[in-house]
Short mmCIF file of C-alpha atoms (C1' of nucleotides) in Angstrom, two decimals:
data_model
loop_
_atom_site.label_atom_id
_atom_site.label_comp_id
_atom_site.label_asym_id
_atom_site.label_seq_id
_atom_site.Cartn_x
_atom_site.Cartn_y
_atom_site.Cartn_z
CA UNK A 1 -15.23 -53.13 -20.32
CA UNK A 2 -12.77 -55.91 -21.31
CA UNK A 3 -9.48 -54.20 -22.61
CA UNK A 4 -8.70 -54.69 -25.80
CA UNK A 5 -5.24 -55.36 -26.44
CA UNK A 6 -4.61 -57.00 -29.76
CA UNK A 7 -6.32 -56.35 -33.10
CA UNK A 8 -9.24 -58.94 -32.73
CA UNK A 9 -12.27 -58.36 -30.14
CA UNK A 10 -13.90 -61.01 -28.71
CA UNK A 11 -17.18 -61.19 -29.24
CA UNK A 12 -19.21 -63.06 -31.31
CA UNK A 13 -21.33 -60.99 -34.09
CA UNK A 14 -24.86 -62.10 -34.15
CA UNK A 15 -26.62 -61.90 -37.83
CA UNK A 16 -27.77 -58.15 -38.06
CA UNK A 17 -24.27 -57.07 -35.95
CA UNK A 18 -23.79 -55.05 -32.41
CA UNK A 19 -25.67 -52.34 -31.47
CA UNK A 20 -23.75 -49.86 -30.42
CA UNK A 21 -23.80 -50.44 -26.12
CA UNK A 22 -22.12 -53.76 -27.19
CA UNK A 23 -19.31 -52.48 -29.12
CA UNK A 24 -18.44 -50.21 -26.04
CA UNK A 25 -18.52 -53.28 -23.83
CA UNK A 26 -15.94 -55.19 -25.66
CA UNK A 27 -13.48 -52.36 -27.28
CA UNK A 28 -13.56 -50.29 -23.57
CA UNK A 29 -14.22 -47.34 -26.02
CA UNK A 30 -17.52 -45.34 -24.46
CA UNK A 31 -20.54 -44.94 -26.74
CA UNK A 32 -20.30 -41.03 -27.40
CA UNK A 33 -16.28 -41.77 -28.07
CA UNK A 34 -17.78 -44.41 -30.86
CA UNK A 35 -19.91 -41.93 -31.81
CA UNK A 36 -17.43 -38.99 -32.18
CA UNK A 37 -15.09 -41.21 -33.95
CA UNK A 38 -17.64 -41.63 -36.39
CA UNK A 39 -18.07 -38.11 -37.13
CA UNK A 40 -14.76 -37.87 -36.82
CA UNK A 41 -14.29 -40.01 -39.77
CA UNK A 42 -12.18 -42.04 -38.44
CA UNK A 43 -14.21 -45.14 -39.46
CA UNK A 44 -14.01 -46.31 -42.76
CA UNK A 45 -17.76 -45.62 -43.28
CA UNK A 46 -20.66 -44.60 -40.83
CA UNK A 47 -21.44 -47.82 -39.13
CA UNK A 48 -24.34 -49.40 -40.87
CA UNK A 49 -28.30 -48.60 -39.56
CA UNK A 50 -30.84 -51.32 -38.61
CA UNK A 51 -34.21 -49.85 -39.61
CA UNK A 52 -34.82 -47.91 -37.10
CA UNK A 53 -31.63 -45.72 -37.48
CA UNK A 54 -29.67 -47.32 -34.79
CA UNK A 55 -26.08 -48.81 -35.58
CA UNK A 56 -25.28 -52.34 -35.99
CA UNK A 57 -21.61 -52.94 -36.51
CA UNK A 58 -20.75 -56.07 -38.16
CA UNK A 59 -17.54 -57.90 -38.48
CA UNK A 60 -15.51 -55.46 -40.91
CA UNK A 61 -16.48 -52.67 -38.36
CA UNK A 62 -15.43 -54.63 -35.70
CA UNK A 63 -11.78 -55.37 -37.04
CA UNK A 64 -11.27 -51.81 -37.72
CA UNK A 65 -12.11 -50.08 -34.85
CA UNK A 66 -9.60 -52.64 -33.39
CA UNK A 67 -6.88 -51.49 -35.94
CA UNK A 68 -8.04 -48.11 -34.85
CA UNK A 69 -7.88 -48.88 -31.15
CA UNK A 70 -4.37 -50.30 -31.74
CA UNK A 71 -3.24 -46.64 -33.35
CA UNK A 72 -4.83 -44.62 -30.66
CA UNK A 73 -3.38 -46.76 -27.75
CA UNK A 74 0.13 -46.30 -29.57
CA UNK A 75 -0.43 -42.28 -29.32
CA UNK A 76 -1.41 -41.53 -32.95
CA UNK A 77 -3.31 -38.48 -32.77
CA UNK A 78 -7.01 -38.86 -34.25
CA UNK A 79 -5.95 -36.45 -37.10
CA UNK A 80 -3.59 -38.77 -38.31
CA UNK A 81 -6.20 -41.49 -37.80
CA UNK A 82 -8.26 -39.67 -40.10
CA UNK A 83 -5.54 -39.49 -42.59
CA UNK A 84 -5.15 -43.18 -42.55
CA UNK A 85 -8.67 -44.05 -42.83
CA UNK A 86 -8.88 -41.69 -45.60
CA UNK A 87 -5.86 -43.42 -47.44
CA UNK A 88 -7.73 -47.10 -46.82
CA UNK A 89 -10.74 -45.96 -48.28
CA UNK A 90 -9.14 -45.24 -51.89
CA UNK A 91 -7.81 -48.46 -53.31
CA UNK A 92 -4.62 -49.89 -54.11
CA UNK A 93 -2.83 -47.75 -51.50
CA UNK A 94 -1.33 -50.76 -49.42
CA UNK A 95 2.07 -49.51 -49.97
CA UNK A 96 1.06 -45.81 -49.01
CA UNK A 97 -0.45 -47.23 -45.83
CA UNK A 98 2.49 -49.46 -44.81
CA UNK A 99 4.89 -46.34 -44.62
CA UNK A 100 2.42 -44.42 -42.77
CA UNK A 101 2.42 -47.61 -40.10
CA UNK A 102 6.01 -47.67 -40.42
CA UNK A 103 6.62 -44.21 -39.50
CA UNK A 104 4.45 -44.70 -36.80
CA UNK A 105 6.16 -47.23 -35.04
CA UNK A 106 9.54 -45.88 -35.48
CA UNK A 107 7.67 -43.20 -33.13
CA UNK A 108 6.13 -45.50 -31.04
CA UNK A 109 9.72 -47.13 -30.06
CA UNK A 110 11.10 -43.86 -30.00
CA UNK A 111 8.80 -42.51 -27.39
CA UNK A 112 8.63 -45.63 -25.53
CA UNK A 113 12.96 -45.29 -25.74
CA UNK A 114 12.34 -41.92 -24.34
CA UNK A 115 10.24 -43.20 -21.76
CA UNK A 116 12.50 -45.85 -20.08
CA UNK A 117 14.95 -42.88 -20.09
CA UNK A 118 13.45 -40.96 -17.89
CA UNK A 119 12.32 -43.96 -15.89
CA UNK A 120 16.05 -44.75 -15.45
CA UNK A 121 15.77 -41.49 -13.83
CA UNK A 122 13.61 -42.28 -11.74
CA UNK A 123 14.68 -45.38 -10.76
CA UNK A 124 18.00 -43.62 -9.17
CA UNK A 125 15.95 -41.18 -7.95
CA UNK A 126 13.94 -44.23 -6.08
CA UNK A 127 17.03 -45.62 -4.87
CA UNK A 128 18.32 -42.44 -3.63
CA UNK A 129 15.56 -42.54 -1.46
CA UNK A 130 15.63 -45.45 -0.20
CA UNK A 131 19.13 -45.01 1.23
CA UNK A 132 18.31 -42.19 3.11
CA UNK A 133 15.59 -43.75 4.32
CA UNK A 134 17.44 -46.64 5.40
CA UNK A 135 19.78 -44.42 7.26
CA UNK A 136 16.80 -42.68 8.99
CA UNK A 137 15.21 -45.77 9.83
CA UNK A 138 18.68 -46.90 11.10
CA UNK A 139 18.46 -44.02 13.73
CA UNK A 140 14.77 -44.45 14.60
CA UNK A 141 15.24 -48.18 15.29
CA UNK A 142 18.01 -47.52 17.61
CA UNK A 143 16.46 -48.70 21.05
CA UNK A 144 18.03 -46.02 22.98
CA UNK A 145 16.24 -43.51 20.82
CA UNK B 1 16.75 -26.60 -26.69
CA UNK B 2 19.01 -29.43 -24.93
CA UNK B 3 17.06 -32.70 -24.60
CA UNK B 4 17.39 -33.46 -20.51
CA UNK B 5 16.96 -36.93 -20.42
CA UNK B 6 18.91 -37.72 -16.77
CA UNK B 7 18.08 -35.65 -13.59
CA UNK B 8 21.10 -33.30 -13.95
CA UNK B 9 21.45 -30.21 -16.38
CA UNK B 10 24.44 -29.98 -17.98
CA UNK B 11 24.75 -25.95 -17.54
CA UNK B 12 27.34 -24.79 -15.34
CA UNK B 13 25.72 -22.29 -13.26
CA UNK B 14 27.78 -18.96 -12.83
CA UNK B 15 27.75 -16.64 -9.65
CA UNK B 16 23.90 -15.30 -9.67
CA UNK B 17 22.15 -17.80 -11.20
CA UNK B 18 21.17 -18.64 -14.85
CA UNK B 19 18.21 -15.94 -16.09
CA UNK B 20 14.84 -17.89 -17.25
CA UNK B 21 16.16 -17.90 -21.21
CA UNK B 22 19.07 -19.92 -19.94
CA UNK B 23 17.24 -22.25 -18.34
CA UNK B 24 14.44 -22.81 -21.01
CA UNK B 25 17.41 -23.33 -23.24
CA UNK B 26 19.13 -26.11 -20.89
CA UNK B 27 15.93 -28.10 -19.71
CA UNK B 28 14.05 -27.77 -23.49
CA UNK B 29 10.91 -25.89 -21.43
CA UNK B 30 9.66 -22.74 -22.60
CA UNK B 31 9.92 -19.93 -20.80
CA UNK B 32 6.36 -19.57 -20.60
CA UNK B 33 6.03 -23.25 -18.93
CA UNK B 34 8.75 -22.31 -17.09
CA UNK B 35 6.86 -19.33 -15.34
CA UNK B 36 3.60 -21.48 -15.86
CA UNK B 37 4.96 -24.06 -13.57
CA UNK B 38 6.25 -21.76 -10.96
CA UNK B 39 2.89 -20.25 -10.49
CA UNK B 40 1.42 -23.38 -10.58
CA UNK B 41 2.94 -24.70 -7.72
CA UNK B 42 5.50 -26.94 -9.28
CA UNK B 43 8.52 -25.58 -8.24
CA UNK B 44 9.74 -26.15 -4.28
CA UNK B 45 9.83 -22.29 -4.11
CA UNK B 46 9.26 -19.38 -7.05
CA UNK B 47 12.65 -18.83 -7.99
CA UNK B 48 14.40 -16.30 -6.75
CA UNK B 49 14.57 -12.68 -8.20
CA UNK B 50 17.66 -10.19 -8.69
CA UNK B 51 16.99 -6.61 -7.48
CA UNK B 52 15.28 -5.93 -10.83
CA UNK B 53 13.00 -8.83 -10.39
CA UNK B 54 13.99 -11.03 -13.07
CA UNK B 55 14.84 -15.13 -11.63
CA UNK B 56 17.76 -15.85 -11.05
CA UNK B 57 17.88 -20.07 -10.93
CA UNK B 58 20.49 -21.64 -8.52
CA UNK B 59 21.77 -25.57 -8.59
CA UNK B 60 19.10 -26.36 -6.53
CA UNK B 61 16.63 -25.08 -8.41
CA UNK B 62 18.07 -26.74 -11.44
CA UNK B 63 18.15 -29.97 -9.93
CA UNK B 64 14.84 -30.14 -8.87
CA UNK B 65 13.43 -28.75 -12.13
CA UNK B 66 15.24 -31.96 -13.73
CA UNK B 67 13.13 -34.60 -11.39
CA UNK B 68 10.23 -32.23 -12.70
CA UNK B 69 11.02 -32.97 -16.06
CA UNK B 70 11.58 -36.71 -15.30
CA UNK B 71 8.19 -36.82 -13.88
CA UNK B 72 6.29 -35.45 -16.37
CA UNK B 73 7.77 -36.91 -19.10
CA UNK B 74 7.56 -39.94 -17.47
CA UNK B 75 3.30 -39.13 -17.80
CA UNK B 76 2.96 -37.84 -13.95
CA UNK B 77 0.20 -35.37 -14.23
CA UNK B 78 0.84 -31.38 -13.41
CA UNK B 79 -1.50 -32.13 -10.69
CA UNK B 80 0.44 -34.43 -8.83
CA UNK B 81 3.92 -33.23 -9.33
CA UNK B 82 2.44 -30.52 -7.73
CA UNK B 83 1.47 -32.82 -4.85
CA UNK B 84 4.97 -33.74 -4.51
CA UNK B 85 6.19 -30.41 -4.84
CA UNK B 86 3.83 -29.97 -1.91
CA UNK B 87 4.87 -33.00 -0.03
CA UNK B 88 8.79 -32.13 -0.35
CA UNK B 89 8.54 -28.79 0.99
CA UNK B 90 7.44 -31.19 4.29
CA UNK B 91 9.95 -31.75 6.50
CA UNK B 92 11.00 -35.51 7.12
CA UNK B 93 8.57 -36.43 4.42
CA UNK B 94 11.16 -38.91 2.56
CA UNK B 95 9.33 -42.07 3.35
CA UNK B 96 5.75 -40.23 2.01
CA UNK B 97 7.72 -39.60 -1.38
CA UNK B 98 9.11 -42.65 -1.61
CA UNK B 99 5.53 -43.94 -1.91
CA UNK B 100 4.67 -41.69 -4.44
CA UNK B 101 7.42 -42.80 -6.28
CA UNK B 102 7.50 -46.02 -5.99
CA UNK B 103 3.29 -46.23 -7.02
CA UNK B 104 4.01 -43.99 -10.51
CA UNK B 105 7.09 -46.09 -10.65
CA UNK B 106 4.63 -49.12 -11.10
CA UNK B 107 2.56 -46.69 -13.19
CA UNK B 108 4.97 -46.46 -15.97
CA UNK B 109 6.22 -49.65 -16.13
CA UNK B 110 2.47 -50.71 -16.87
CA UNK B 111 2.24 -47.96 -19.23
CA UNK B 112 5.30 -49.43 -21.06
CA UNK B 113 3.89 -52.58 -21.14
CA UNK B 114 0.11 -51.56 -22.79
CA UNK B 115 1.83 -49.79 -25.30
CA UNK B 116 4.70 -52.46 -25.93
CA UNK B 117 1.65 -55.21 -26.32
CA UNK B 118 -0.10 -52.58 -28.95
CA UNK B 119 3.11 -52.21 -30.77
CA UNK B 120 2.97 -55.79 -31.02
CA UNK B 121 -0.13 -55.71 -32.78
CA UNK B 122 1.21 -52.83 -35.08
CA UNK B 123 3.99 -54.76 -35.97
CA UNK B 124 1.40 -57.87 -36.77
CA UNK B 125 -0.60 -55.47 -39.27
CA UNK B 126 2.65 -53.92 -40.81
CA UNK B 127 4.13 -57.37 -41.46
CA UNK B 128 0.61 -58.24 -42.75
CA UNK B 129 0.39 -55.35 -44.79
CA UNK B 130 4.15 -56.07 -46.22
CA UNK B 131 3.08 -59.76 -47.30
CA UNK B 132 0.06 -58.26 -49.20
CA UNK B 133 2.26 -55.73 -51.28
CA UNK B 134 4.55 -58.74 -51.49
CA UNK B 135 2.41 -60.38 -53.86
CA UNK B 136 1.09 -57.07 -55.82
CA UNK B 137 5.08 -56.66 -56.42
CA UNK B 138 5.24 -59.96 -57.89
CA UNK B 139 2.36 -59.08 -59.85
CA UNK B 140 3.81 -56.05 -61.03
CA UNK B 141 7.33 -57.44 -61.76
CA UNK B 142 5.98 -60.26 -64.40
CA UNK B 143 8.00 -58.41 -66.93
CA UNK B 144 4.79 -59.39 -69.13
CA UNK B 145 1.72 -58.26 -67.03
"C1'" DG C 1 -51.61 -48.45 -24.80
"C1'" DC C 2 -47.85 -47.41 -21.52
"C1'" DT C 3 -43.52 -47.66 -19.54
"C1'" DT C 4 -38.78 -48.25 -19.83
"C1'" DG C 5 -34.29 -48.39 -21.47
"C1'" DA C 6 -31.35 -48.13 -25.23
"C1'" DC C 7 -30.58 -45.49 -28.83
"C1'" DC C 8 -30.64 -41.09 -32.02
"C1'" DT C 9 -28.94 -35.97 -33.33
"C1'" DG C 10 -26.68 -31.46 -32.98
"C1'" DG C 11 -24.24 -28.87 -30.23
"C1'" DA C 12 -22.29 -27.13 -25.86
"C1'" DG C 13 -18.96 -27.86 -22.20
"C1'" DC C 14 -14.84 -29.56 -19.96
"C1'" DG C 15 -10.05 -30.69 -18.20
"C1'" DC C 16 -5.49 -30.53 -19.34
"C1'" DA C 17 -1.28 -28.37 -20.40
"C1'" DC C 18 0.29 -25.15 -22.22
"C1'" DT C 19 0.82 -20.72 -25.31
"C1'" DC C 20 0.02 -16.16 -26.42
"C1'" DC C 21 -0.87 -11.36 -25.58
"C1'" DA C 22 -0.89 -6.48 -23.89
"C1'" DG C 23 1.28 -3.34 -21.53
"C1'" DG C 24 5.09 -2.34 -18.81
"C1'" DT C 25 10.17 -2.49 -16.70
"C1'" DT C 26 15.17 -3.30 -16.74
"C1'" DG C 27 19.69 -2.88 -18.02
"C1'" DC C 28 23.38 -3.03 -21.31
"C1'" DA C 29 25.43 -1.04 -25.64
"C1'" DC C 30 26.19 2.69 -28.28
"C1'" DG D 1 19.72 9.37 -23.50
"C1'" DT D 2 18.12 6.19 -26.98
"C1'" DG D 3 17.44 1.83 -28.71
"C1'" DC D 4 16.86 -2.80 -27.98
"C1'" DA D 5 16.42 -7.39 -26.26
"C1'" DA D 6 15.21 -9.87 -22.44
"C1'" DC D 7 12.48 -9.95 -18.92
"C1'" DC D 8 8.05 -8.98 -15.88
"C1'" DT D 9 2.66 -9.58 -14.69
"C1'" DG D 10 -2.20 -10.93 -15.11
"C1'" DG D 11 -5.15 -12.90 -17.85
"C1'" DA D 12 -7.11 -14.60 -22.20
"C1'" DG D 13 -6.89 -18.05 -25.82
"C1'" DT D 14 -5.84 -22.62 -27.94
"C1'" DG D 15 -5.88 -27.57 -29.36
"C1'" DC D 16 -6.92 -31.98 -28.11
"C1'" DG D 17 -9.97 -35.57 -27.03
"C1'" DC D 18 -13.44 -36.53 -25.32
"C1'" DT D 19 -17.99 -36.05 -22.32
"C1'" DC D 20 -22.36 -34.29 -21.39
"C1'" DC D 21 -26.87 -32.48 -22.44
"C1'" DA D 22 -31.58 -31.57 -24.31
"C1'" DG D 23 -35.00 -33.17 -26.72
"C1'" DG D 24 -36.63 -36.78 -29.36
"C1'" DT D 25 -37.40 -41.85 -31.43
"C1'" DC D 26 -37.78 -46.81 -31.19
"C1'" DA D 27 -38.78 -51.55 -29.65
"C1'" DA D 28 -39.82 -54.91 -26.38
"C1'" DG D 29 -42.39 -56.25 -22.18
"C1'" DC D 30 -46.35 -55.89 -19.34
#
DNA sequence: GCTTGACCTGGAGCGCACTCCAGGTTGCAC
DNA sequence: GTGCAACCTGGAGTGCGCTCCAGGTCAAGC
C-alpha cells in the first residue's frame, strides 16, 4: 500500500486499465472503500466494466481518485466530496469549483493553525514534565540514596 | 462557548466551584460531553458534588480538563486519554506520561506534516484551476466574442 | 472439467464520539 | 407554595466512514 501523497499515482496503466485490487495497492484506499466511494458518487462516473463486469480504471479514473484522495486526506467530509464531483460533472463550472477548493483550504490552514495551537500546549506540557522529572531523577541518582 | 486553545481556562473560579453550565461555557464542551467524559473515565476523579448533587468543578479540575481538551483536539483518541487519565491517577508515574506524551507528540507533528504535503497538492490544483479560468476570462473579456 | 483466487452485488454491522431523551430533583425568585 | 431553569441519571439514538458478509460469477491454470 504505497501512500499516496500528491495528486499523481504511480503506476503505469496497462491498455484495458487496473482492475480494481491494483488501484487499492497504489492509492492505500481498500477495495470495499473504492467500492463505497463509487456508490457514493464520489467518482465522476462508475469506473468502467471489462466484459465480464469487473472494473478497469483507466488513466482519467486514476487522476481523480487522486484529486479525491487529496480532499479526503485534507478532512473534507465525503458529502462535500460528492458536492464537488457533482459540480465537475456539469460543464463550464471551473470557477464554481475553484471557490469550493478555496474555501477548503482556508479550512485546511485553519485547522492545521488550530492544531499547532494546541500542540504548543502540549509542548509546555512536555517540558513541564521533563523538569520534574529531572528533579526526581536528580534525587534517585544521588548515591547515598 | 470560549475557544480554549492554551491549557488554562480563563474563568475565575469562586468559593464552591463553577456548576457544569459554567464550565461547558468556559472550555466550549457540552455539558453532555462534559458528563460523557466523566463517566467515561476521562476525568482524574468524577467531579465533585454539592449536597444536592450537582458538580461543583475546582482549579484542579479545570486544569486538567484543559490538557483534556489539548489532547483531543490535538487527535488523541477518547480511548487513550483515558489511559492517561488512568496512568496519572498512578503515583510517581511522571516518567510513564512523559512517554505517552512525547510518542503522540511525534504523532501530531506527522499528522501536520501528511496534511501540510496534501495541502500542497490542493494548492497545485487550485493554482491549476485559476490558470484555466485565466484563459476562459480572456475569452470572455474580448469585448467582441 | 475443476479448482482457485479475484472479483461482483446488496445489505448488514461496527467503532467512534458524541447527542438526545425521559423522567425526576433541586433551589432560587416571586 | 408555585413556577422555572438548571441540574441529575441511565440508556437509547445518531452520523460518519468505512468494513464485513453471504452468495454468486468469472477467468486462468492444471
Amino acid at each position: 500500500m504505497a501512500a499516496v501523497i500528491l495528486p499523481t499515482i504511480d503506476a503505469e496503466v496497462p491498455a484495458g486499465g487496473l482492475s480494481i485490487g491494483a488501484v487499492s495497492e497504489a492509492t492505500g484506499l481498500s477495495i470495499d472503500t473504492l467500492r463505497y466511494y463509487e456508490k457514493a458518487g464520489l467518482l465522476l462516473d462508475p469506473a468502467p466494466r471489462d466484459p465480464g463486469g469487473r472494473r478497469r480504471y483507466g488513466h482519467d479514473d486514476l487522476d481523480w481518485i487522486a484529486g479525491l484522495i487529496m480532499l479526503r486526506e485534507t478532512g473534507m467530509s465525503i458529502a462535500d466530496v460528492r458536492r464537488m464531483a457533482e459540480l465537475s460533472r456539469v460543464p463550464d463550472t471551473e470557477a464554481e469549483r475553484l471557490v469550493v477548493l478555496e474555501a477548503h483550504r482556508e479550512r485546511v490552514l485553519a485547522e492545521l493553525e488550530h492544531t499547532r495551537a494546541h500542540l504548543t500546549a502540549l509542548e509546555k506540557k512536555i517540558s513541564a514534565y521533563t523538569a520534574v522529572i529531572a528533579l526526581t531523577a536528580d534525587h534517585d541518582d544521588d548515591p547515598a540514596s
